[in-house]
PDB file of C-alpha atoms in Angstrom:
ATOM      1  CA  MET Y 266      -0.053 -11.047 -26.178  1.00  0.00           C
ATOM      2  CA  LEU Y 267       1.703 -11.133 -22.828  1.00  0.00           C
ATOM      3  CA  ALA Y 268      -0.248 -13.280 -20.373  1.00  0.00           C
ATOM      4  CA  SER Y 269       0.470 -13.290 -16.638  1.00  0.00           C
ATOM      5  CA  LEU Y 270       0.200 -16.789 -15.200  1.00  0.00           C
ATOM      6  CA  GLU Y 271      -0.843 -15.453 -11.791  1.00  0.00           C
ATOM      7  CA  TRP Y 272      -3.609 -13.412 -13.429  1.00  0.00           C
ATOM      8  CA  LEU Y 273      -4.731 -16.425 -15.445  1.00  0.00           C
ATOM      9  CA  LYS Y 274      -4.970 -18.458 -12.230  1.00  0.00           C
ATOM     10  CA  GLN Y 275      -7.686 -16.100 -11.026  1.00  0.00           C
ATOM     11  CA  TYR Y 276      -9.970 -17.604 -13.678  1.00  0.00           C
ATOM     12  CA  VAL Y 277      -8.665 -21.147 -14.185  1.00  0.00           C
ATOM     13  CA  ASP Y 278      -7.432 -23.672 -11.627  1.00  0.00           C
ATOM     14  CA  ILE Y 279      -3.898 -24.391 -12.870  1.00  0.00           C
ATOM     15  CA  ASN Y 280      -2.092 -27.096 -10.917  1.00  0.00           C
ATOM     16  CA  ILE Y 281       0.240 -28.397 -13.630  1.00  0.00           C
ATOM     17  CA  PRO Y 282       3.814 -27.366 -14.525  1.00  0.00           C
ATOM     18  CA  THR Y 283       4.168 -24.346 -16.795  1.00  0.00           C
ATOM     19  CA  ASP Y 284       5.660 -26.379 -19.662  1.00  0.00           C
ATOM     20  CA  GLU Y 285       2.641 -28.681 -19.609  1.00  0.00           C
ATOM     21  CA  LEU Y 286       0.319 -25.679 -19.634  1.00  0.00           C
ATOM     22  CA  VAL Y 287       2.183 -24.256 -22.633  1.00  0.00           C
ATOM     23  CA  ASP Y 288       1.728 -27.582 -24.409  1.00  0.00           C
ATOM     24  CA  LYS Y 289      -2.025 -27.474 -23.736  1.00  0.00           C
ATOM     25  CA  ILE Y 290      -2.250 -23.882 -25.006  1.00  0.00           C
ATOM     26  CA  THR Y 291      -0.399 -24.904 -28.169  1.00  0.00           C
ATOM     27  CA  ARG Y 292      -2.806 -27.800 -28.725  1.00  0.00           C
ATOM     28  CA  VAL Y 293      -5.774 -25.421 -28.964  1.00  0.00           C
ATOM     29  CA  GLY Y 294      -4.076 -23.549 -31.801  1.00  0.00           C
ATOM     30  CA  LEU Y 295      -2.158 -20.775 -30.030  1.00  0.00           C
ATOM     31  CA  GLU Y 296       1.553 -20.282 -30.680  1.00  0.00           C
ATOM     32  CA  VAL Y 297       3.629 -19.636 -27.570  1.00  0.00           C
ATOM     33  CA  GLU Y 298       6.759 -17.675 -28.465  1.00  0.00           C
ATOM     34  CA  THR Y 299       8.497 -17.324 -25.110  1.00  0.00           C
ATOM     35  CA  VAL Y 300       8.006 -18.090 -21.417  1.00  0.00           C
ATOM     36  CA  THR Y 301       9.653 -15.680 -18.985  1.00  0.00           C
ATOM     37  CA  ASN Y 302       9.986 -16.342 -15.260  1.00  0.00           C
ATOM     38  CA  LEU Y 303       9.975 -12.915 -13.655  1.00  0.00           C
ATOM     39  CA  GLY Y 304      12.306 -12.596 -10.713  1.00  0.00           C
ATOM     40  CA  GLU Y 305      14.331 -15.647 -11.737  1.00  0.00           C
ATOM     41  CA  GLY Y 306      17.613 -15.654  -9.808  1.00  0.00           C
ATOM     42  CA  LEU Y 307      16.360 -12.985  -7.389  1.00  0.00           C
ATOM     43  CA  GLU Y 308      16.665 -14.289  -3.838  1.00  0.00           C
ATOM     44  CA  GLY Y 309      16.683 -12.697  -0.404  1.00  0.00           C
ATOM     45  CA  VAL Y 310      15.993  -9.109  -1.488  1.00  0.00           C
ATOM     46  CA  LEU Y 311      13.597  -7.451   0.968  1.00  0.00           C
ATOM     47  CA  THR Y 312      11.901  -4.112   1.391  1.00  0.00           C
ATOM     48  CA  GLY Y 313      13.703  -1.786   3.776  1.00  0.00           C
ATOM     49  CA  LYS Y 314      13.418   1.685   5.257  1.00  0.00           C
ATOM     50  CA  VAL Y 315      16.180   4.264   5.527  1.00  0.00           C
ATOM     51  CA  THR Y 316      16.116   5.032   9.250  1.00  0.00           C
ATOM     52  CA  HIS Y 317      19.193   7.259   9.145  1.00  0.00           C
ATOM     53  CA  ILE Y 318      21.442   8.629   6.415  1.00  0.00           C
ATOM     54  CA  GLU Y 319      24.635  10.669   6.572  1.00  0.00           C
ATOM     55  CA  ARG Y 320      27.633  11.536   4.454  1.00  0.00           C
ATOM     56  CA  HIS Y 321      30.615   9.200   4.463  1.00  0.00           C
ATOM     57  CA  PRO Y 322      33.397  11.068   6.337  1.00  0.00           C
ATOM     58  CA  ASN Y 323      36.027   9.924   3.813  1.00  0.00           C
ATOM     59  CA  SER Y 324      34.089  10.414   0.589  1.00  0.00           C
ATOM     60  CA  ASP Y 325      32.349  13.256  -1.204  1.00  0.00           C
ATOM     61  CA  HIS Y 326      29.839  10.983  -2.962  1.00  0.00           C
ATOM     62  CA  LEU Y 327      29.116   8.045  -0.637  1.00  0.00           C
ATOM     63  CA  TRP Y 328      26.273   7.895   1.882  1.00  0.00           C
ATOM     64  CA  ILE Y 329      25.994   5.768   5.025  1.00  0.00           C
ATOM     65  CA  CYS Y 330      22.488   4.343   5.373  1.00  0.00           C
ATOM     66  CA  GLN Y 331      21.074   2.570   8.401  1.00  0.00           C
ATOM     67  CA  MET Y 332      18.456   0.211   6.991  1.00  0.00           C
ATOM     68  CA  ASP Y 333      15.568  -1.464   8.774  1.00  0.00           C
ATOM     69  CA  TYR Y 334      14.816  -4.532   6.646  1.00  0.00           C
ATOM     70  CA  GLY Y 335      12.509  -6.314   9.063  1.00  0.00           C
ATOM     71  CA  GLN Y 336      15.198  -8.497  10.598  1.00  0.00           C
ATOM     72  CA  GLY Y 337      17.179  -5.774  12.337  1.00  0.00           C
ATOM     73  CA  ILE Y 338      19.183  -2.705  11.367  1.00  0.00           C
ATOM     74  CA  VAL Y 339      22.032  -3.049   8.885  1.00  0.00           C
ATOM     75  CA  GLN Y 340      24.565  -0.521   7.606  1.00  0.00           C
ATOM     76  CA  ILE Y 341      24.735  -0.127   3.841  1.00  0.00           C
ATOM     77  CA  LEU Y 342      26.863   2.336   1.899  1.00  0.00           C
ATOM     78  CA  THR Y 343      25.640   3.742  -1.391  1.00  0.00           C
ATOM     79  CA  GLY Y 344      26.762   6.227  -3.993  1.00  0.00           C
ATOM     80  CA  ALA Y 345      23.215   6.912  -5.161  1.00  0.00           C
ATOM     81  CA  GLN Y 346      22.120  10.511  -4.786  1.00  0.00           C
ATOM     82  CA  ASN Y 347      18.357   9.980  -4.788  1.00  0.00           C
ATOM     83  CA  VAL Y 348      18.071   8.252  -1.394  1.00  0.00           C
ATOM     84  CA  HIS Y 349      16.639  10.173   1.558  1.00  0.00           C
ATOM     85  CA  GLN Y 350      15.604   9.653   5.163  1.00  0.00           C
ATOM     86  CA  ASP Y 351      12.514   7.380   5.520  1.00  0.00           C
ATOM     87  CA  ASP Y 352      12.634   6.188   1.897  1.00  0.00           C
ATOM     88  CA  MET Y 353      11.439   2.631   1.243  1.00  0.00           C
ATOM     89  CA  VAL Y 354      13.809   0.757  -1.084  1.00  0.00           C
ATOM     90  CA  PRO Y 355      14.786  -2.788  -2.140  1.00  0.00           C
ATOM     91  CA  VAL Y 356      17.558  -4.052   0.170  1.00  0.00           C
ATOM     92  CA  ALA Y 357      19.926  -6.859  -0.792  1.00  0.00           C
ATOM     93  CA  VAL Y 358      21.734  -7.908   2.368  1.00  0.00           C
ATOM     94  CA  VAL Y 359      24.734 -10.226   2.588  1.00  0.00           C
ATOM     95  CA  GLY Y 360      23.792 -13.597   1.093  1.00  0.00           C
ATOM     96  CA  SER Y 361      21.155 -12.229  -1.273  1.00  0.00           C
ATOM     97  CA  ARG Y 362      21.314 -13.037  -4.975  1.00  0.00           C
ATOM     98  CA  LEU Y 363      20.516 -10.872  -7.978  1.00  0.00           C
ATOM     99  CA  PRO Y 364      19.303 -11.976 -11.441  1.00  0.00           C
ATOM    100  CA  ASN Y 365      22.746 -11.278 -12.929  1.00  0.00           C
ATOM    101  CA  GLY Y 366      24.213 -14.037 -10.724  1.00  0.00           C
ATOM    102  CA  MET Y 367      25.776 -11.739  -8.132  1.00  0.00           C
ATOM    103  CA  LYS Y 368      25.782 -12.968  -4.537  1.00  0.00           C
ATOM    104  CA  LEU Y 369      26.057 -10.137  -2.034  1.00  0.00           C
ATOM    105  CA  LYS Y 370      29.064 -10.099   0.266  1.00  0.00           C
ATOM    106  CA  LYS Y 371      30.278  -7.688   2.889  1.00  0.00           C
ATOM    107  CA  ALA Y 372      32.272  -4.882   1.281  1.00  0.00           C
ATOM    108  CA  ARG Y 373      34.612  -2.256   2.667  1.00  0.00           C
ATOM    109  CA  MET Y 374      34.351   1.215   1.175  1.00  0.00           C
ATOM    110  CA  ARG Y 375      36.672   4.022   2.217  1.00  0.00           C
ATOM    111  CA  GLY Y 376      37.308   2.447   5.606  1.00  0.00           C
ATOM    112  CA  LEU Y 377      33.710   1.518   6.496  1.00  0.00           C
ATOM    113  CA  ASP Y 378      31.857  -1.783   6.105  1.00  0.00           C
ATOM    114  CA  SER Y 379      28.782  -2.150   3.928  1.00  0.00           C
ATOM    115  CA  PHE Y 380      26.568  -5.174   4.589  1.00  0.00           C
ATOM    116  CA  GLY Y 381      24.637  -5.211   1.345  1.00  0.00           C
ATOM    117  CA  MET Y 382      23.328  -2.832  -1.283  1.00  0.00           C
ATOM    118  CA  LEU Y 383      20.309  -0.760  -2.192  1.00  0.00           C
ATOM    119  CA  CYS Y 384      18.967  -1.876  -5.561  1.00  0.00           C
ATOM    120  CA  ARG Y 385      18.142  -0.122  -8.785  1.00  0.00           C
ATOM    121  CA  ALA Y 386      15.238  -1.417 -10.874  1.00  0.00           C
ATOM    122  CA  GLU Y 387      17.657  -2.777 -13.463  1.00  0.00           C
ATOM    123  CA  GLU Y 388      19.429  -4.854 -10.802  1.00  0.00           C
ATOM    124  CA  LEU Y 389      16.087  -6.485  -9.967  1.00  0.00           C
ATOM    125  CA  GLY Y 390      15.643  -7.562 -13.569  1.00  0.00           C
ATOM    126  CA  ILE Y 391      12.893  -5.021 -14.332  1.00  0.00           C
ATOM    127  CA  ASP Y 392      12.685  -3.863 -17.947  1.00  0.00           C
ATOM    128  CA  SER Y 393      13.354  -0.114 -18.056  1.00  0.00           C
ATOM    129  CA  LYS Y 394      10.629   0.276 -20.693  1.00  0.00           C
ATOM    130  CA  LEU Y 395       8.070  -0.532 -17.985  1.00  0.00           C
ATOM    131  CA  LEU Y 396       9.266   2.275 -15.723  1.00  0.00           C
ATOM    132  CA  LEU Y 397       8.598   5.974 -15.445  1.00  0.00           C
ATOM    133  CA  PRO Y 398      11.549   8.173 -16.480  1.00  0.00           C
ATOM    134  CA  GLU Y 399      12.275   9.107 -12.864  1.00  0.00           C
ATOM    135  CA  GLN Y 400      12.441   5.424 -11.894  1.00  0.00           C
ATOM    136  CA  ARG Y 401      15.156   4.516 -14.389  1.00  0.00           C
ATOM    137  CA  ASN Y 402      18.018   6.270 -12.627  1.00  0.00           C
ATOM    138  CA  GLY Y 403      19.265   5.767  -9.109  1.00  0.00           C
ATOM    139  CA  ILE Y 404      17.830   3.502  -6.435  1.00  0.00           C
ATOM    140  CA  PHE Y 405      14.316   2.187  -7.041  1.00  0.00           C
ATOM    141  CA  ILE Y 406      12.153   4.102  -4.549  1.00  0.00           C
ATOM    142  CA  LEU Y 407       9.085   2.199  -3.349  1.00  0.00           C
ATOM    143  CA  PRO Y 408       5.774   3.715  -2.213  1.00  0.00           C
ATOM    144  CA  PRO Y 409       6.033   5.090   1.353  1.00  0.00           C
ATOM    145  CA  ASP Y 410       3.329   2.718   2.634  1.00  0.00           C
ATOM    146  CA  THR Y 411       5.262  -0.384   1.535  1.00  0.00           C
ATOM    147  CA  PRO Y 412       5.616  -2.768   4.510  1.00  0.00           C
ATOM    148  CA  ILE Y 413       9.110  -3.460   5.825  1.00  0.00           C
ATOM    149  CA  GLY Y 414      10.777  -6.857   5.460  1.00  0.00           C
ATOM    150  CA  VAL Y 415       8.678  -8.237   2.600  1.00  0.00           C
ATOM    151  CA  ASP Y 416      10.162 -10.196  -0.304  1.00  0.00           C
ATOM    152  CA  ILE Y 417      10.600  -7.728  -3.150  1.00  0.00           C
ATOM    153  CA  LYS Y 418       9.222 -10.277  -5.628  1.00  0.00           C
ATOM    154  CA  GLU Y 419       5.922 -10.239  -3.782  1.00  0.00           C
ATOM    155  CA  VAL Y 420       5.801  -6.434  -3.641  1.00  0.00           C
ATOM    156  CA  LEU Y 421       6.625  -5.897  -7.324  1.00  0.00           C
ATOM    157  CA  GLY Y 422       4.769  -8.898  -8.712  1.00  0.00           C
ATOM    158  CA  LEU Y 423       7.983 -10.618  -9.774  1.00  0.00           C
ATOM    159  CA  ASN Y 424       6.885 -14.040  -8.463  1.00  0.00           C
ATOM    160  CA  ASP Y 425       5.078 -14.595 -11.742  1.00  0.00           C
ATOM    161  CA  THR Y 426       5.551 -16.174 -15.164  1.00  0.00           C
ATOM    162  CA  VAL Y 427       4.730 -14.311 -18.378  1.00  0.00           C
ATOM    163  CA  ILE Y 428       3.679 -16.301 -21.444  1.00  0.00           C
ATOM    164  CA  ASP Y 429       4.136 -14.506 -24.773  1.00  0.00           C
ATOM    165  CA  ILE Y 430       1.528 -15.739 -27.240  1.00  0.00           C
ATOM    166  CA  ASP Y 431       1.623 -14.854 -30.929  1.00  0.00           C
ATOM    167  CA  LEU Y 432      -1.998 -14.175 -31.825  1.00  0.00           C
ATOM    168  CA  THR Y 433      -3.327 -13.958 -35.362  1.00  0.00           C
ATOM    169  CA  ALA Y 434      -6.225 -11.780 -36.461  1.00  0.00           C
ATOM    170  CA  ASN Y 435      -8.643 -14.713 -36.442  1.00  0.00           C
ATOM    171  CA  ARG Y 436      -8.034 -15.342 -32.716  1.00  0.00           C
ATOM    172  CA  ALA Y 437      -9.350 -12.065 -31.370  1.00  0.00           C
ATOM    173  CA  ASP Y 438     -11.210 -14.145 -28.771  1.00  0.00           C
ATOM    174  CA  CYS Y 439      -7.865 -14.575 -26.983  1.00  0.00           C
ATOM    175  CA  PHE Y 440      -6.927 -10.903 -26.879  1.00  0.00           C
ATOM    176  CA  SER Y 441      -7.773 -10.932 -23.156  1.00  0.00           C
ATOM    177  CA  ILE Y 442      -7.046 -13.042 -20.086  1.00  0.00           C
ATOM    178  CA  ILE Y 443     -10.705 -14.127 -19.982  1.00  0.00           C
ATOM    179  CA  GLY Y 444     -10.513 -15.346 -23.568  1.00  0.00           C
ATOM    180  CA  LEU Y 445      -7.327 -17.248 -22.828  1.00  0.00           C
ATOM    181  CA  ALA Y 446      -8.965 -18.743 -19.732  1.00  0.00           C
ATOM    182  CA  ARG Y 447     -11.751 -20.111 -21.921  1.00  0.00           C
ATOM    183  CA  ASP Y 448      -9.218 -21.774 -24.196  1.00  0.00           C
ATOM    184  CA  CYS Y 449      -7.438 -23.274 -21.204  1.00  0.00           C
ATOM    185  CA  ARG Y 450     -10.797 -24.570 -19.964  1.00  0.00           C
ATOM    186  CA  SER Y 451     -11.358 -26.264 -23.311  1.00  0.00           C
ATOM    187  CA  ASN Y 452      -8.304 -28.391 -22.516  1.00  0.00           C
ATOM    188  CA  ARG Y 453      -9.875 -29.717 -19.306  1.00  0.00           C
ATOM    189  CA  LEU Y 454      -8.338 -27.206 -16.922  1.00  0.00           C
ATOM    190  CA  PRO Y 455     -11.062 -26.687 -14.273  1.00  0.00           C
ATOM    191  CA  ALA Y 456     -12.551 -23.220 -14.020  1.00  0.00           C
ATOM    192  CA  GLU Y 457     -12.444 -21.332 -10.721  1.00  0.00           C
ATOM    193  CA  ASN Y 458     -15.854 -20.612  -9.199  1.00  0.00           C
ATOM    194  CA  ALA Y 459     -14.773 -17.142  -8.115  1.00  0.00           C
ATOM    195  CA  GLY Y 460     -14.219 -15.956 -11.660  1.00  0.00           C
ATOM    196  CA  TYR Y 461     -15.258 -12.833 -13.485  1.00  0.00           C
ATOM    197  CA  GLY Y 462     -18.816 -11.678 -13.129  1.00  0.00           C
ATOM    198  CA  GLY Y 463     -19.382 -13.179  -9.690  1.00  0.00           C
ATOM    199  CA  GLN Y 464     -19.468 -16.622  -8.125  1.00  0.00           C
ATOM    200  CA  GLY Y 465     -19.872 -19.425 -10.639  1.00  0.00           C
ATOM    201  CA  SER Y 466     -19.637 -17.079 -13.601  1.00  0.00           C
ATOM    202  CA  CYS Y 467     -16.405 -18.509 -15.013  1.00  0.00           C
ATOM    203  CA  ARG Y 468     -17.840 -22.004 -14.797  1.00  0.00           C
ATOM    204  CA  ARG Y 469     -20.937 -20.979 -16.772  1.00  0.00           C
ATOM    205  CA  GLN Y 470     -18.952 -18.961 -19.310  1.00  0.00           C
ATOM    206  CA  CYS Y 471     -16.473 -21.781 -19.973  1.00  0.00           C
ATOM    207  CA  CYS Y 472     -18.672 -24.874 -19.876  1.00  0.00           C
ATOM    208  CA  CYS Y 473     -19.519 -24.612 -23.565  1.00  0.00           C
ATOM    209  CA  TYR Y 474     -15.867 -25.293 -24.351  1.00  0.00           C
ATOM    210  CA  GLY Y 475     -15.571 -28.585 -22.480  1.00  0.00           C
ATOM    211  CA  ARG Y 476     -17.469 -30.991 -20.277  1.00  0.00           C
ATOM    212  CA  TYR Y 477     -16.919 -31.294 -16.556  1.00  0.00           C
TER     213      TYR Y 477
END
């Protein structure tokens, strides 16, 4: 089972480091296989809007994009063919970092400067298996109502940690986030009042697994 830490926090008050949480989960009989920090190494990538796009005068495949990324307008050159006027896309400006370790620098392409790059989903560290076929090629196009200048990790839910738990058939009670929250509560992690089923529900549901 893949458990989102941010989702789990909606039901249990978790204020301890992730490794300590994993240790507590293990102590109640659940085997944690892996812990993945989504968006690890991704820094400074923001949402941006293509305010103007035109062909590069010295290239038959490059485009010149004027990008509003919330902190001004920046010129970025791209060879992607799926970018259009007013598209919302992930923008990595100079100084940004990608999960593969790349730090963005100013580049010169066919005589013009490019002050960053437009990102594909793969460059953001997103597993292609989680994407629609049309999202796997070219620049990752965001919904048109995406706000400008927001950290891409916040928009795509990449500021999260995923815990992979190997569940056996006799632990069907943990086949859901609510079930996992109950197990966490049994290890003295306080339940949130605003849990499932209304105010105080998580507290009532979990109290049989541990005293307050």
